[in-house]
Amino acid sequence: ARIQDAGQGPHAMNNDSSTCSPNGTLKNPLLLRSELLIATLLRWGVLLSFVIVAVGLAALLIIGQTGYDELGTSDLAGLLRYQADTQAFPTSVVATLSGVSSSKPYAIISLGLLLLLIIPVARVAVSIIAFALERDWLYVLITAFVFAMLMVSFALGRAGE
């Protein structure tokens, strides 16, 4: 008899005890669907974020202006230097959306980065729902606590402006 490597072969499945039983059948299809939803959310969110940042960078190189306070790509030192007395980039969601509607390259880049920040928060929110549907109240509580801490950190960051 031929011995196959662990995890190899036509009947190999994920050996994670939370999704599969020892014979390879699904224990909880709802858990699998929620894991697939989270994986899809992460994959497409990161890809969309990358595309938005790339569009913003392309616009910056083509236009040669950031869209804020006449900073141009010809003044690289000025782009990299923090200037407290000028608005060199959008500093809020509203300012970002306003800048995107005006086709400002820095605002487009900021939108992509904002999306990249939102993705893990959305993952935590989806996890709360998935755990609640499974009636796993301990994990609902833990994940809700993590979500609350994320919201508190955003609020404190906003207050510190």
Short mmCIF file of C-alpha atoms in Angstrom, two decimals:
data_model
loop_
_atom_site.label_atom_id
_atom_site.label_comp_id
_atom_site.label_asym_id
_atom_site.label_seq_id
_atom_site.Cartn_x
_atom_site.Cartn_y
_atom_site.Cartn_z
CA ALA A 1 0.00 0.00 0.00
CA ARG A 2 1.18 3.46 -0.88
CA ILE A 3 1.32 6.04 1.93
CA GLN A 4 0.31 9.57 0.97
CA ASP A 5 1.61 12.71 2.63
CA ALA A 6 -0.64 14.16 5.30
CA GLY A 7 -3.13 16.57 3.77
CA GLN A 8 -2.56 15.26 0.25
CA GLY A 9 -4.75 13.17 -2.00
CA PRO A 10 -8.22 13.39 -3.50
CA HIS A 11 -10.11 13.18 -0.20
CA ALA A 12 -7.94 15.58 1.80
CA MET A 13 -9.81 18.41 3.45
CA ASN A 14 -9.08 21.05 6.00
CA ASN A 15 -8.34 19.19 9.23
CA ASP A 16 -9.52 22.12 11.34
CA SER A 17 -11.78 20.54 13.95
CA SER A 18 -14.09 23.55 13.93
CA THR A 19 -15.21 23.03 10.32
CA CYS A 20 -14.75 19.33 9.56
CA SER A 21 -15.44 16.10 11.34
CA PRO A 22 -12.78 13.34 11.35
CA ASN A 23 -14.30 11.75 8.23
CA GLY A 24 -14.04 15.03 6.30
CA THR A 25 -17.72 16.03 6.29
CA LEU A 26 -18.78 19.52 7.30
CA LYS A 27 -19.87 19.99 10.89
CA ASN A 28 -21.48 23.37 10.43
CA PRO A 29 -22.17 24.74 6.95
CA LEU A 30 -23.01 28.14 8.45
CA LEU A 31 -19.50 28.38 9.89
CA LEU A 32 -17.99 27.52 6.54
CA ARG A 33 -20.14 30.14 4.77
CA SER A 34 -19.14 32.82 7.27
CA GLU A 35 -15.44 31.93 6.90
CA LEU A 36 -15.77 32.13 3.11
CA LEU A 37 -17.57 35.48 3.40
CA ILE A 38 -14.81 36.86 5.61
CA ALA A 39 -12.09 35.56 3.27
CA THR A 40 -13.85 37.09 0.27
CA LEU A 41 -14.30 40.39 2.11
CA LEU A 42 -10.61 40.53 2.96
CA ARG A 43 -9.42 39.51 -0.50
CA TRP A 44 -11.60 41.89 -2.51
CA GLY A 45 -11.26 44.73 -0.01
CA VAL A 46 -7.48 44.69 -0.18
CA LEU A 47 -7.55 44.42 -3.98
CA LEU A 48 -10.00 47.33 -4.28
CA SER A 49 -7.90 49.38 -1.87
CA PHE A 50 -4.78 48.71 -3.95
CA VAL A 51 -6.56 49.74 -7.16
CA ILE A 52 -7.83 52.98 -5.60
CA VAL A 53 -4.37 53.90 -4.28
CA ALA A 54 -2.84 53.07 -7.68
CA VAL A 55 -5.40 55.31 -9.44
CA GLY A 56 -4.55 58.11 -6.99
CA LEU A 57 -0.82 57.68 -7.58
CA ALA A 58 -1.35 57.65 -11.35
CA ALA A 59 -3.42 60.83 -11.09
CA LEU A 60 -0.71 62.44 -8.96
CA LEU A 61 1.96 61.60 -11.55
CA ILE A 62 -0.18 62.66 -14.52
CA ILE A 63 -1.54 65.90 -13.05
CA GLY A 64 1.63 66.75 -11.14
CA GLN A 65 -0.38 68.29 -8.27
CA THR A 66 -1.67 66.79 -5.03
CA GLY A 67 -4.85 68.85 -5.13
CA TYR A 68 -3.97 70.57 -1.84
CA ASP A 69 -2.17 73.89 -1.33
CA GLU A 70 -0.37 73.83 -4.66
CA LEU A 71 2.00 71.06 -3.67
CA GLY A 72 3.40 69.53 -6.83
CA THR A 73 5.50 66.54 -7.70
CA SER A 74 8.28 68.89 -8.79
CA ASP A 75 8.83 69.81 -5.11
CA LEU A 76 9.57 66.38 -3.64
CA ALA A 77 10.95 67.83 -0.41
CA GLY A 78 7.73 69.83 0.04
CA LEU A 79 5.65 66.69 -0.48
CA LEU A 80 7.54 64.85 2.22
CA ARG A 81 7.83 67.70 4.73
CA TYR A 82 5.01 68.12 7.27
CA GLN A 83 3.61 71.63 7.15
CA ALA A 84 1.39 72.37 10.14
CA ASP A 85 0.06 75.66 8.76
CA THR A 86 -1.31 74.21 5.52
CA GLN A 87 -3.75 71.47 4.65
CA ALA A 88 -1.52 69.13 2.66
CA PHE A 89 -3.98 66.20 2.63
CA PRO A 90 -7.54 65.37 3.74
CA THR A 91 -7.85 64.75 7.48
CA SER A 92 -11.41 63.43 7.77
CA VAL A 93 -13.78 61.11 5.96
CA VAL A 94 -15.87 64.08 4.79
CA ALA A 95 -12.77 65.90 3.50
CA THR A 96 -11.63 62.72 1.75
CA LEU A 97 -14.98 62.19 0.02
CA SER A 98 -15.12 65.87 -0.93
CA GLY A 99 -11.61 65.67 -2.35
CA VAL A 100 -12.44 62.50 -4.29
CA SER A 101 -15.48 64.21 -5.81
CA SER A 102 -13.09 66.98 -6.91
CA SER A 103 -10.60 64.41 -8.30
CA LYS A 104 -7.80 65.41 -5.95
CA PRO A 105 -5.04 62.75 -6.15
CA TYR A 106 -4.18 62.84 -2.42
CA ALA A 107 -7.87 62.37 -1.56
CA ILE A 108 -8.09 59.37 -3.89
CA ILE A 109 -5.03 57.84 -2.24
CA SER A 110 -6.53 58.59 1.19
CA LEU A 111 -9.76 56.85 0.17
CA GLY A 112 -7.79 53.70 -0.70
CA LEU A 113 -5.96 53.83 2.63
CA LEU A 114 -9.21 54.48 4.49
CA LEU A 115 -10.72 51.41 2.85
CA LEU A 116 -7.67 49.42 3.92
CA LEU A 117 -8.33 50.51 7.52
CA ILE A 118 -12.04 49.66 7.32
CA ILE A 119 -11.48 46.07 6.11
CA PRO A 120 -10.35 44.59 9.46
CA VAL A 121 -13.15 46.43 11.27
CA ALA A 122 -15.68 44.96 8.84
CA ARG A 123 -14.14 41.54 9.44
CA VAL A 124 -14.73 41.90 13.18
CA ALA A 125 -18.33 43.04 12.58
CA VAL A 126 -19.04 40.05 10.31
CA SER A 127 -17.48 37.77 12.93
CA ILE A 128 -19.88 39.06 15.59
CA ILE A 129 -22.82 38.19 13.34
CA ALA A 130 -21.38 34.77 12.47
CA PHE A 131 -20.79 33.87 16.11
CA ALA A 132 -24.29 35.06 17.03
CA LEU A 133 -25.81 32.88 14.31
CA GLU A 134 -23.87 29.94 15.73
CA ARG A 135 -25.10 30.89 19.23
CA ASP A 136 -21.51 30.98 20.47
CA TRP A 137 -22.14 33.70 23.04
CA LEU A 138 -18.65 33.69 24.53
CA TYR A 139 -17.12 34.55 21.17
CA VAL A 140 -19.87 37.09 20.49
CA LEU A 141 -18.90 38.81 23.74
CA ILE A 142 -15.15 38.68 23.02
CA THR A 143 -15.56 39.89 19.44
CA ALA A 144 -17.98 42.64 20.48
CA PHE A 145 -15.39 43.80 23.02
CA VAL A 146 -12.73 43.92 20.29
CA PHE A 147 -15.14 45.86 18.05
CA ALA A 148 -15.88 48.31 20.88
CA MET A 149 -12.16 48.86 21.46
CA LEU A 150 -11.70 49.60 17.75
CA MET A 151 -14.52 52.16 17.88
CA VAL A 152 -13.07 53.74 21.04
CA SER A 153 -9.64 53.99 19.39
CA PHE A 154 -11.18 55.71 16.34
CA ALA A 155 -13.08 58.12 18.59
CA LEU A 156 -9.97 58.92 20.64
CA GLY A 157 -7.94 59.41 17.46
CA ARG A 158 -10.59 61.80 16.16
CA ALA A 159 -10.66 63.69 19.47
CA GLY A 160 -6.88 64.11 19.37
CA GLU A 161 -6.90 66.12 16.13
#
